[in-house]
Short mmCIF file of C-alpha atoms in Angstrom, two decimals:
data_model
loop_
_atom_site.label_atom_id
_atom_site.label_comp_id
_atom_site.label_asym_id
_atom_site.label_seq_id
_atom_site.Cartn_x
_atom_site.Cartn_y
_atom_site.Cartn_z
CA UNK A 17 188.43 -131.24 82.96
CA UNK A 18 191.43 -130.94 80.62
CA UNK A 19 189.46 -132.70 77.89
CA UNK A 20 186.46 -130.37 78.29
CA UNK A 21 188.78 -127.35 78.24
CA UNK A 22 190.33 -128.53 74.97
CA UNK A 23 186.83 -128.96 73.52
CA UNK A 24 185.94 -125.40 74.51
CA UNK A 25 189.11 -124.03 72.92
CA UNK A 26 188.61 -126.08 69.76
CA UNK A 27 185.01 -124.91 69.31
CA UNK A 28 185.91 -121.29 70.06
CA UNK A 29 188.74 -121.38 67.52
CA UNK A 30 186.55 -122.99 64.84
CA UNK A 31 184.07 -120.14 65.32
CA UNK A 32 186.90 -117.65 64.83
CA UNK A 33 186.28 -116.19 68.29
CA UNK A 34 188.64 -114.74 70.82
CA UNK A 35 187.93 -115.06 74.53
CA UNK A 36 186.16 -111.72 74.45
CA UNK A 37 183.83 -112.97 71.70
CA UNK A 38 183.02 -116.10 73.69
CA UNK A 39 182.34 -114.07 76.83
CA UNK A 40 179.84 -111.97 74.87
CA UNK A 41 177.79 -115.12 74.14
CA UNK A 42 177.23 -115.79 77.86
CA UNK A 43 174.94 -113.90 80.23
CA UNK A 44 176.28 -112.56 82.49
CA UNK A 45 179.57 -112.33 80.59
CA UNK A 46 182.46 -114.02 82.45
CA UNK A 47 185.96 -112.64 82.48
CA UNK A 48 188.42 -113.63 79.76
CA UNK A 49 190.86 -114.73 82.46
CA UNK A 50 188.29 -117.23 83.74
CA UNK A 51 187.60 -118.63 80.27
CA UNK A 52 191.29 -118.94 79.50
CA UNK A 53 191.86 -120.96 82.68
CA UNK A 54 188.96 -123.28 81.79
CA UNK A 55 190.57 -124.01 78.43
CA UNK A 56 193.85 -124.78 80.19
CA UNK A 57 192.12 -127.13 82.65
CA UNK A 58 192.97 -124.92 85.63
CA UNK A 59 189.40 -124.59 87.00
CA UNK A 60 187.16 -127.26 88.53
CA UNK A 61 183.93 -125.73 87.24
CA UNK A 62 180.40 -126.87 88.03
CA UNK A 63 177.40 -127.80 85.89
CA UNK A 64 176.02 -124.25 85.62
CA UNK A 65 179.16 -122.94 83.94
CA UNK A 66 179.45 -126.09 81.79
CA UNK A 67 175.86 -125.63 80.64
CA UNK A 68 176.49 -122.04 79.61
CA UNK A 69 179.54 -123.06 77.58
CA UNK A 70 177.68 -125.94 75.91
CA UNK A 71 174.94 -123.53 74.88
CA UNK A 72 177.30 -120.77 73.69
CA UNK A 73 179.50 -123.13 71.64
CA UNK A 74 176.90 -125.72 70.61
CA UNK A 75 178.92 -128.49 72.27
CA UNK A 76 177.75 -132.05 72.82
CA UNK A 77 175.06 -131.85 75.57
CA UNK A 78 176.36 -135.12 77.05
CA UNK A 79 179.28 -133.15 78.52
CA UNK A 80 176.93 -132.01 81.29
CA UNK A 81 176.67 -135.55 82.69
CA UNK A 82 180.35 -135.51 83.73
CA UNK A 83 179.81 -132.45 85.93
CA UNK A 84 176.43 -133.06 87.56
CA UNK A 85 177.95 -134.52 90.71
CA UNK A 86 181.08 -132.37 90.68
CA UNK A 87 182.29 -131.23 94.11
CA UNK A 88 183.25 -127.66 93.23
CA UNK A 89 184.95 -125.44 95.81
CA UNK A 90 183.68 -121.84 96.10
CA UNK A 91 186.88 -120.37 94.65
CA UNK A 92 186.81 -122.61 91.55
CA UNK A 93 184.18 -120.46 89.86
CA UNK A 94 184.90 -116.88 88.80
CA UNK A 95 186.82 -115.05 91.55
CA UNK A 96 187.81 -111.52 92.51
CA UNK A 97 191.15 -112.19 90.79
CA UNK A 98 189.32 -112.85 87.52
CA UNK A 99 187.32 -109.65 87.92
CA UNK A 100 190.43 -107.63 88.72
CA UNK A 101 192.18 -109.07 85.65
CA UNK A 102 189.18 -108.16 83.50
CA UNK A 103 189.31 -104.62 84.85
CA UNK A 104 192.96 -104.31 83.83
CA UNK A 105 192.11 -105.57 80.34
CA UNK A 106 189.33 -103.00 80.08
CA UNK A 107 191.78 -100.27 81.05
CA UNK A 108 194.12 -101.46 78.28
CA UNK A 109 191.24 -101.40 75.78
CA UNK A 110 190.33 -97.84 76.80
CA UNK A 111 193.94 -96.64 76.61
CA UNK A 112 194.41 -95.33 73.07
CA UNK A 113 198.19 -95.18 73.55
CA UNK A 114 198.56 -98.80 74.72
CA UNK A 115 200.26 -101.08 72.14
CA UNK A 116 198.26 -103.75 70.34
CA UNK A 117 198.65 -107.08 72.09
CA UNK A 118 197.75 -110.69 71.35
CA UNK A 119 194.78 -111.70 73.49
CA UNK A 120 196.48 -114.69 75.13
CA UNK A 121 199.42 -112.52 76.19
CA UNK A 122 197.12 -109.79 77.53
CA UNK A 123 195.15 -112.33 79.57
CA UNK A 124 198.32 -113.90 80.95
CA UNK A 125 199.71 -110.50 81.98
CA UNK A 126 196.41 -109.27 83.42
CA UNK A 127 196.30 -112.36 85.64
CA UNK A 128 199.88 -111.63 86.75
CA UNK A 129 199.23 -108.00 87.66
CA UNK A 130 195.87 -108.65 89.34
CA UNK A 131 197.47 -110.70 92.11
CA UNK A 132 197.02 -108.03 94.79
CA UNK A 133 200.59 -106.80 95.27
CA UNK A 134 199.51 -103.27 94.34
CA UNK A 135 197.72 -100.81 96.59
CA UNK A 136 195.74 -99.28 93.68
CA UNK A 137 194.43 -100.55 90.32
CA UNK A 138 196.25 -97.61 88.68
CA UNK A 139 199.59 -98.88 89.99
CA UNK A 140 198.86 -102.38 88.67
CA UNK A 141 197.86 -101.01 85.26
CA UNK A 142 200.94 -98.80 85.15
CA UNK A 143 203.16 -101.89 85.44
CA UNK A 144 201.00 -103.87 83.01
CA UNK A 145 201.18 -101.14 80.39
CA UNK A 146 204.97 -100.86 80.73
CA UNK A 147 205.24 -104.63 80.19
CA UNK A 148 202.96 -104.52 77.14
CA UNK A 149 205.26 -101.89 75.66
CA UNK A 150 208.35 -104.06 76.20
CA UNK A 151 206.62 -107.02 74.54
CA UNK A 152 205.62 -104.81 71.60
CA UNK A 153 209.18 -103.50 71.28
CA UNK A 154 210.55 -107.06 71.23
CA UNK A 155 208.09 -107.95 68.48
CA UNK A 156 208.96 -104.87 66.45
CA UNK A 157 212.71 -105.53 66.76
CA UNK A 158 212.22 -109.08 65.55
CA UNK A 159 210.56 -107.79 62.38
CA UNK A 160 213.32 -105.31 61.50
CA UNK A 161 216.68 -106.04 59.80
CA UNK A 162 219.34 -106.50 62.48
CA UNK A 163 223.05 -105.76 62.64
CA UNK A 164 223.50 -108.96 64.62
CA UNK A 165 223.46 -112.61 63.63
CA UNK A 166 220.52 -114.51 62.16
CA UNK A 167 220.40 -116.42 65.45
CA UNK A 168 219.46 -113.23 67.35
CA UNK A 169 216.73 -112.30 64.85
CA UNK A 170 215.35 -115.84 64.85
CA UNK A 171 215.35 -115.90 68.65
CA UNK A 172 213.43 -112.63 68.91
CA UNK A 173 210.79 -113.93 66.53
CA UNK A 174 210.49 -117.20 68.42
CA UNK A 175 210.20 -115.32 71.73
CA UNK A 176 207.44 -113.13 70.28
CA UNK A 177 205.60 -116.18 68.93
CA UNK A 178 205.58 -117.82 72.38
CA UNK A 179 204.64 -114.57 74.13
CA UNK A 180 201.63 -114.12 71.85
CA UNK A 181 200.43 -117.53 73.03
CA UNK A 182 200.83 -116.44 76.65
CA UNK A 183 203.82 -118.81 77.08
CA UNK A 184 206.11 -116.27 78.72
CA UNK A 185 208.28 -118.66 80.76
CA UNK A 186 208.75 -120.93 77.76
CA UNK A 187 210.01 -117.91 75.79
CA UNK A 188 212.59 -117.21 78.51
CA UNK A 189 213.71 -120.86 78.32
CA UNK A 190 214.39 -120.36 74.59
CA UNK A 191 216.75 -117.51 75.51
CA UNK A 192 218.50 -119.62 78.14
CA UNK A 193 218.97 -122.45 75.65
CA UNK A 194 220.45 -120.09 73.06
CA UNK A 195 222.88 -118.72 75.64
CA UNK A 196 223.93 -122.21 76.71
CA UNK A 197 224.56 -123.23 73.07
CA UNK A 198 226.65 -120.15 72.30
CA UNK A 199 230.35 -120.83 71.73
CA UNK A 200 232.85 -119.12 74.01
CA UNK A 201 234.38 -115.90 72.74
CA UNK A 202 231.25 -114.42 71.18
CA UNK A 203 230.94 -111.51 73.62
CA UNK A 204 228.90 -109.23 71.35
CA UNK A 205 226.43 -111.97 70.47
CA UNK A 206 226.16 -113.04 74.11
CA UNK A 207 225.42 -109.45 75.11
CA UNK A 208 222.68 -109.26 72.46
CA UNK A 209 221.10 -112.50 73.72
CA UNK A 210 221.30 -111.28 77.31
CA UNK A 211 219.53 -108.09 76.25
CA UNK A 212 216.68 -110.16 74.80
CA UNK A 213 216.62 -112.15 78.03
CA UNK A 214 216.37 -108.99 80.14
CA UNK A 215 213.41 -107.81 78.08
CA UNK A 216 211.79 -111.22 78.31
CA UNK A 217 212.29 -111.25 82.08
CA UNK A 218 210.31 -108.02 82.08
CA UNK A 219 207.53 -109.65 80.07
CA UNK A 220 207.38 -112.60 82.49
CA UNK A 221 207.79 -110.29 85.53
CA UNK A 222 210.95 -111.91 86.89
CA UNK A 223 213.16 -109.06 88.19
CA UNK A 224 215.60 -111.42 89.96
CA UNK A 225 216.47 -113.07 86.64
CA UNK A 226 216.70 -109.68 84.92
CA UNK A 227 219.22 -108.47 87.51
CA UNK A 228 221.37 -111.59 86.99
CA UNK A 229 221.40 -111.03 83.24
CA UNK A 230 222.28 -107.35 83.69
CA UNK A 231 225.25 -108.32 85.86
CA UNK A 232 226.29 -110.97 83.31
CA UNK A 233 226.28 -108.24 80.65
CA UNK A 234 228.34 -105.93 82.85
CA UNK A 235 230.92 -108.67 83.44
CA UNK A 236 231.51 -108.76 79.68
CA UNK A 237 232.22 -105.02 79.60
CA UNK A 238 233.56 -103.93 83.01
CA UNK A 239 237.23 -103.16 83.52
CA UNK A 240 239.11 -105.21 86.14
CA UNK A 241 238.00 -104.03 89.58
CA UNK A 242 235.23 -101.93 88.05
CA UNK A 243 232.25 -104.27 88.46
CA UNK A 244 230.98 -102.62 91.66
CA UNK A 245 230.84 -99.20 90.01
CA UNK A 246 229.23 -100.65 86.88
CA UNK A 247 226.48 -102.37 88.93
CA UNK A 248 225.90 -99.17 90.92
CA UNK A 249 225.49 -97.22 87.67
CA UNK A 250 222.98 -99.83 86.44
CA UNK A 251 221.19 -99.60 89.81
CA UNK A 252 220.85 -95.82 89.36
CA UNK A 253 219.34 -96.28 85.90
CA UNK A 254 216.77 -98.87 87.00
CA UNK A 255 215.97 -97.11 90.27
CA UNK A 256 215.48 -93.68 88.68
CA UNK A 257 213.26 -95.06 85.93
CA UNK A 258 211.21 -97.13 88.38
CA UNK A 259 210.77 -94.26 90.82
CA UNK A 260 210.03 -91.54 88.28
CA UNK A 261 207.60 -93.64 86.24
CA UNK A 262 206.20 -95.60 89.17
CA UNK A 263 207.09 -99.02 87.70
CA UNK A 264 207.49 -101.71 90.35
CA UNK A 265 209.44 -104.07 88.08
CA UNK A 266 212.21 -101.55 87.56
CA UNK A 267 212.42 -100.78 91.28
CA UNK A 268 212.49 -104.49 92.15
CA UNK A 269 215.23 -105.10 89.58
CA UNK A 270 217.16 -102.24 91.22
CA UNK A 271 216.62 -103.97 94.57
CA UNK A 272 218.25 -107.18 93.30
CA UNK A 273 221.13 -105.20 91.80
CA UNK A 274 221.71 -103.46 95.14
CA UNK A 275 221.67 -106.77 97.01
CA UNK A 276 224.17 -108.28 94.56
CA UNK A 277 226.47 -105.30 94.98
CA UNK A 278 226.28 -105.51 98.77
CA UNK A 279 227.28 -109.19 98.66
CA UNK A 280 230.71 -108.40 97.26
CA UNK A 281 231.21 -104.78 98.43
CA UNK A 282 234.48 -104.09 100.19
CA UNK A 283 235.63 -101.24 102.40
CA UNK A 284 234.00 -97.91 101.57
CA UNK A 285 231.86 -99.62 98.92
CA UNK A 286 229.61 -100.98 101.69
CA UNK A 287 228.33 -97.51 102.55
CA UNK A 288 227.15 -96.97 98.98
CA UNK A 289 225.70 -100.48 98.70
CA UNK A 290 223.78 -100.21 101.98
CA UNK A 291 222.43 -96.78 101.05
CA UNK A 292 221.30 -98.08 97.62
CA UNK A 293 219.61 -101.09 99.17
CA UNK A 294 217.86 -99.15 101.93
CA UNK A 295 216.45 -96.43 99.70
CA UNK A 296 215.21 -99.03 97.19
CA UNK A 297 213.48 -101.03 99.93
CA UNK A 298 211.91 -97.81 101.17
CA UNK A 299 210.60 -96.71 97.78
CA UNK A 300 209.11 -100.16 97.16
CA UNK A 301 207.58 -100.09 100.63
CA UNK A 302 205.92 -96.77 99.85
CA UNK A 303 204.18 -98.31 96.83
CA UNK A 304 203.22 -101.68 98.27
CA UNK A 305 200.47 -102.69 100.63
CA UNK A 306 201.74 -104.07 103.93
CA UNK A 307 204.87 -103.18 105.88
CA UNK A 308 207.49 -105.81 104.97
CA UNK A 309 209.61 -103.64 102.69
CA UNK A 310 209.52 -100.71 105.12
CA UNK A 311 210.64 -102.96 107.95
CA UNK A 312 213.50 -104.22 105.76
CA UNK A 313 214.51 -100.64 104.92
CA UNK A 314 214.65 -99.74 108.61
CA UNK A 315 216.88 -102.74 109.31
CA UNK A 316 219.19 -101.76 106.44
CA UNK A 317 219.47 -98.15 107.62
CA UNK A 318 220.24 -99.35 111.16
CA UNK A 319 223.06 -101.52 109.76
CA UNK A 320 224.34 -98.49 107.86
CA UNK A 321 224.40 -96.42 111.06
CA UNK A 322 226.15 -99.18 113.00
CA UNK A 323 228.93 -99.24 110.40
CA UNK A 324 229.16 -95.42 110.11
CA UNK A 325 229.12 -93.93 113.62
CA UNK A 326 228.82 -90.19 114.08
CA UNK A 327 232.28 -89.74 115.54
CA UNK A 328 234.15 -91.19 112.57
CA UNK A 329 231.75 -90.30 109.72
CA UNK A 330 229.36 -87.46 110.74
CA UNK A 331 228.11 -86.68 107.23
CA UNK A 332 227.07 -90.22 106.34
CA UNK A 333 225.74 -90.73 109.87
CA UNK A 334 223.41 -87.72 109.52
CA UNK A 335 222.21 -88.93 106.11
CA UNK A 336 221.59 -92.39 107.57
CA UNK A 337 219.67 -90.92 110.51
CA UNK A 338 217.48 -88.91 108.16
CA UNK A 339 216.79 -91.95 105.96
CA UNK A 340 215.98 -94.04 109.01
CA UNK A 341 213.60 -91.37 110.27
CA UNK A 342 211.77 -91.18 106.91
CA UNK A 343 211.22 -94.95 106.90
CA UNK A 344 210.14 -94.97 110.57
CA UNK A 345 207.71 -92.13 109.96
CA UNK A 346 206.13 -93.83 106.94
CA UNK A 347 205.80 -97.12 108.83
CA UNK A 348 204.44 -95.29 111.88
CA UNK A 349 201.62 -93.80 109.82
CA UNK A 350 200.52 -97.31 108.80
CA UNK A 351 200.64 -98.74 112.30
CA UNK A 352 198.61 -97.95 115.36
CA UNK A 353 200.27 -96.37 118.34
CA UNK A 354 203.07 -93.82 118.45
CA UNK A 355 206.31 -95.76 119.03
CA UNK A 356 207.61 -95.59 115.44
CA UNK A 357 206.68 -91.93 115.11
CA UNK A 358 208.48 -91.09 118.36
CA UNK A 359 211.57 -92.91 117.06
CA UNK A 360 211.32 -90.94 113.82
CA UNK A 361 211.16 -87.60 115.67
CA UNK A 362 214.22 -88.55 117.72
CA UNK A 363 216.13 -89.57 114.58
CA UNK A 364 215.24 -86.35 112.73
CA UNK A 365 216.41 -84.24 115.66
CA UNK A 366 219.65 -86.19 115.81
CA UNK A 367 220.25 -85.62 112.08
CA UNK A 368 219.74 -81.87 112.56
CA UNK A 369 222.70 -81.80 114.94
CA UNK A 370 224.94 -82.40 111.91
CA UNK A 371 222.73 -81.06 109.10
CA UNK A 372 222.92 -77.49 110.40
CA UNK A 373 221.40 -74.52 108.62
CA UNK A 374 224.79 -72.83 108.21
CA UNK A 375 226.49 -75.85 106.64
CA UNK A 376 223.68 -77.49 104.65
CA UNK A 377 220.73 -75.07 104.43
CA UNK A 378 218.50 -77.05 102.04
CA UNK A 379 219.20 -80.39 103.75
CA UNK A 380 218.44 -78.71 107.09
CA UNK A 381 215.17 -77.36 105.67
CA UNK A 382 214.18 -80.75 104.19
CA UNK A 383 214.75 -82.44 107.55
CA UNK A 384 212.80 -79.69 109.36
CA UNK A 385 209.92 -80.29 106.93
CA UNK A 386 210.03 -84.04 107.55
CA UNK A 387 210.22 -83.48 111.29
CA UNK A 388 207.16 -81.24 111.11
CA UNK A 389 205.27 -83.91 109.18
CA UNK A 390 206.11 -86.60 111.75
CA UNK A 391 205.22 -84.31 114.67
CA UNK A 392 201.89 -83.46 113.06
CA UNK A 393 200.95 -87.13 112.69
CA UNK A 394 202.15 -87.84 116.23
CA UNK A 395 200.15 -84.88 117.53
CA UNK A 396 196.98 -86.23 115.91
CA UNK A 397 197.34 -89.44 117.96
CA UNK A 398 198.13 -87.75 121.26
CA UNK A 399 196.06 -85.47 123.45
CA UNK A 400 196.97 -81.83 123.90
CA UNK A 401 198.60 -79.45 121.46
CA UNK A 402 202.33 -79.60 122.27
CA UNK A 403 203.35 -81.85 119.35
CA UNK A 404 201.18 -79.91 116.90
CA UNK A 405 202.73 -76.60 118.00
CA UNK A 406 206.19 -78.14 117.49
CA UNK A 407 205.08 -79.29 114.02
CA UNK A 408 204.04 -75.75 113.08
CA UNK A 409 207.38 -74.41 114.34
CA UNK A 410 209.37 -76.98 112.31
CA UNK A 411 207.44 -76.25 109.10
CA UNK A 412 207.85 -72.50 109.51
CA UNK A 413 211.59 -73.03 110.06
CA UNK A 414 211.82 -75.07 106.84
CA UNK A 415 210.17 -72.25 104.90
CA UNK A 416 212.99 -69.90 105.86
CA UNK A 417 215.24 -71.78 103.42
CA UNK A 418 212.63 -73.52 101.26
CA UNK A 419 211.54 -70.31 99.56
CA UNK A 420 209.18 -70.15 96.60
CA UNK A 421 211.82 -68.58 94.35
CA UNK A 422 214.48 -71.12 95.27
CA UNK A 423 212.61 -74.47 95.34
CA UNK A 424 208.97 -73.83 94.36
CA UNK A 425 207.59 -77.37 94.64
CA UNK A 426 209.41 -78.07 97.92
CA UNK A 427 208.08 -74.75 99.22
CA UNK A 428 204.56 -75.79 98.21
CA UNK A 429 204.95 -79.22 99.89
CA UNK A 430 205.98 -77.54 103.14
CA UNK A 431 203.10 -75.05 102.89
CA UNK A 432 200.76 -78.05 102.56
CA UNK A 433 202.32 -79.73 105.61
CA UNK A 434 202.10 -76.47 107.56
CA UNK A 435 198.43 -76.20 106.62
CA UNK A 436 197.75 -79.72 107.89
CA UNK A 437 199.47 -79.03 111.21
CA UNK A 438 197.54 -75.76 111.62
CA UNK A 439 194.24 -77.50 110.83
CA UNK A 440 194.90 -80.18 113.46
CA UNK A 441 195.96 -77.55 115.96
CA UNK A 442 192.99 -75.35 115.17
CA UNK A 443 190.60 -78.26 115.69
CA UNK A 444 191.80 -78.51 119.31
CA UNK A 445 191.84 -74.81 120.06
CA UNK A 446 188.93 -72.40 120.29
CA UNK A 447 188.38 -69.71 117.70
CA UNK A 448 189.27 -69.74 114.01
CA UNK A 449 192.71 -68.07 113.85
CA UNK A 450 194.70 -71.28 113.26
CA UNK A 451 192.15 -72.52 110.71
CA UNK A 452 192.35 -69.24 108.80
CA UNK A 453 196.15 -69.61 108.71
CA UNK A 454 195.72 -73.18 107.46
CA UNK A 455 193.50 -72.03 104.58
CA UNK A 456 196.07 -69.40 103.66
CA UNK A 457 198.87 -72.01 103.67
CA UNK A 458 196.97 -74.46 101.47
CA UNK A 459 195.95 -71.76 98.99
CA UNK A 460 199.57 -70.66 98.81
CA UNK A 461 200.63 -74.24 98.07
CA UNK A 462 198.13 -74.43 95.20
CA UNK A 463 199.96 -71.55 93.54
CA UNK A 464 202.73 -74.04 92.66
CA UNK A 465 200.92 -77.36 93.07
CA UNK A 466 198.80 -76.87 89.96
CA UNK A 467 196.62 -79.56 88.45
CA UNK A 468 198.55 -79.51 85.17
CA UNK A 469 201.91 -79.79 86.89
CA UNK A 470 201.34 -82.31 89.72
CA UNK A 471 197.72 -83.52 89.51
CA UNK A 472 197.66 -85.86 92.52
CA UNK A 473 199.53 -83.41 94.77
CA UNK A 474 197.09 -80.72 93.63
CA UNK A 475 194.18 -83.00 94.55
CA UNK A 476 195.74 -83.80 97.94
CA UNK A 477 196.07 -80.10 98.75
CA UNK A 478 192.51 -79.42 97.56
CA UNK A 479 191.32 -82.12 99.96
CA UNK A 480 193.37 -80.63 102.79
CA UNK A 481 192.06 -77.14 101.97
CA UNK A 482 188.56 -78.59 102.21
CA UNK A 483 189.36 -79.96 105.68
CA UNK A 484 190.50 -76.54 106.94
CA UNK A 485 187.48 -74.76 105.41
CA UNK A 486 185.08 -77.34 106.84
CA UNK A 487 186.46 -76.92 110.38
CA UNK A 488 186.39 -73.15 109.98
CA UNK A 489 182.84 -73.23 108.60
CA UNK A 490 181.62 -75.26 111.57
CA UNK A 491 182.70 -72.45 113.92
CA UNK A 492 181.25 -69.41 112.17
CA UNK A 493 177.67 -68.56 111.20
CA UNK A 494 176.55 -68.71 107.60
CA UNK A 495 177.43 -71.18 104.87
CA UNK A 496 180.22 -69.54 102.83
CA UNK A 497 183.13 -71.56 104.24
CA UNK A 498 181.21 -74.83 104.11
CA UNK A 499 180.31 -74.21 100.47
CA UNK A 500 183.97 -73.49 99.72
CA UNK A 501 184.90 -76.74 101.47
CA UNK A 502 182.50 -78.75 99.30
CA UNK A 503 183.93 -77.04 96.20
CA UNK A 504 187.47 -78.00 97.26
CA UNK A 505 186.48 -81.64 97.85
CA UNK A 506 184.76 -81.82 94.46
CA UNK A 507 187.93 -80.46 92.85
CA UNK A 508 190.02 -83.11 94.61
CA UNK A 509 187.73 -85.84 93.31
CA UNK A 510 188.41 -84.80 89.72
CA UNK A 511 191.84 -86.41 90.10
CA UNK A 512 191.21 -88.71 93.08
CA UNK A 513 189.20 -91.24 91.09
CA UNK A 514 188.12 -94.61 92.39
CA UNK A 515 190.20 -96.55 89.84
CA UNK A 516 193.30 -94.45 90.36
CA UNK A 517 193.55 -93.99 94.15
CA UNK A 518 190.60 -95.79 95.78
CA UNK A 519 191.48 -95.01 99.41
CA UNK A 520 192.07 -91.32 98.70
CA UNK A 521 188.86 -91.27 96.65
CA UNK A 522 186.94 -92.71 99.60
CA UNK A 523 188.57 -90.25 102.01
CA UNK A 524 187.55 -87.21 99.95
CA UNK A 525 184.01 -88.53 99.52
CA UNK A 526 183.75 -89.08 103.28
CA UNK A 527 185.10 -85.61 104.02
CA UNK A 528 182.70 -84.02 101.56
CA UNK A 529 179.82 -85.94 103.12
CA UNK A 530 180.69 -84.53 106.57
CA UNK A 531 180.83 -80.97 105.24
CA UNK A 532 177.57 -81.38 103.30
CA UNK A 533 175.83 -82.74 106.40
CA UNK A 534 176.62 -79.57 108.35
CA UNK A 535 175.69 -77.42 105.34
CA UNK A 536 172.38 -79.24 104.84
CA UNK A 537 171.55 -78.82 108.53
CA UNK A 538 172.08 -75.05 108.30
CA UNK A 539 170.07 -74.60 105.12
CA UNK A 540 167.36 -77.21 105.82
CA UNK A 541 168.22 -78.66 102.41
CA UNK A 542 166.76 -82.17 102.46
CA UNK A 543 168.13 -83.02 99.00
CA UNK A 544 171.67 -82.17 100.12
CA UNK A 545 171.21 -84.19 103.30
CA UNK A 546 170.27 -87.22 101.19
CA UNK A 547 173.20 -86.62 98.87
#
């Protein structure tokens, strides 16, 4: 297999083709990731694929004899992973702002980010694009005159050369070798090499190694006794960038920095280290499929609370309770049953005993909003209306401090949550009063949640507005509300695209289908019914 792969690569290179050019010679065109793995001898392909390659590259037909009796497993041929990698490469090709990238590096990175750790293709591409930019920056720096030694410039060029071949780990090894060969006492040069290593760790997607290099850099610069504060400051930088830009690598690097700081934290430092670790685990858990990170965040927040009891540290205890409740609520929404949500409600109410309106009005309002959200989800899973009525009360309380003038986007978020609670409550009650209130709340939220400002939040509220209008339209004669509901769902789908947020996209399509079914029934519109 290795020998055949080398023959494929040799023939492709002699033709002056990239993997994309070779794929175009085969019908149907395979993914570049698949072809790259064949050349590297990583796939046990069968005679059909071999025949296609022989024909496309005019290889010796006798190659086919070696594969006629091949026992090929189903996952040896092109897989979903290959198709997902190809999709990421297409996104890069369509992105006019993405940096130019050597094909071998793009294929290697696309394979890395297609591994299924992301809950949406958009999240995977976001990380891929950020990595492509780092690789491009490394390449550009290697081509410019440097204020550092020739060794640093030479290293950057060698790293770029290996990256362009898709040899990302080998490039990192070059950095490690240069660091090992460096004489003691060259702090500035060591820092420069570590910086290259951090960037290369980004290119090879190794946040644990990046965190170690960051700490090694900080040791060169930190004052005696100041390492904890220096690592915390670095954690803030990586966490903020990862959270604001939605880059998993940065958040995961922040996670490793927080863990390292916790390992040697002493005294009051442990409170900060535990808080850093828990919030990082939570933010990663929000972005990732599965529940592992959220479960870890809950455990960290429980440790924080055990070490900071209410009696001796009421402020930190209340913050810890609120953080615990947020993680429990998010996990509860992903699980069946109500146990986690009930725990979250209890934790929020406990936090409010210290986060009072008089002392901390905006914190009190934020916790009331979160409590309302948890109660609304809990009320959906239970019979009756008690929890939903409590949710409405909590959201209305939050709006007393979360005013539009004071915190416009927070006000809009609470209006959206209030609308959801009212819609759920209205679905269980007779009449349309609650549903009319829900529509009013969602339309108010859209006054601040504009498409230009927060496109996905705008789309979420449009979808929720559609839900309230659909329920309302079911209960009154005519078609006006149902038509408005369909319009709201269509608006949501302008931002909720299949590539970007596939589950939200499917939800809005399903909701629109329900509304259109009722509308078609009332108008005897067969075409709409089919649609």
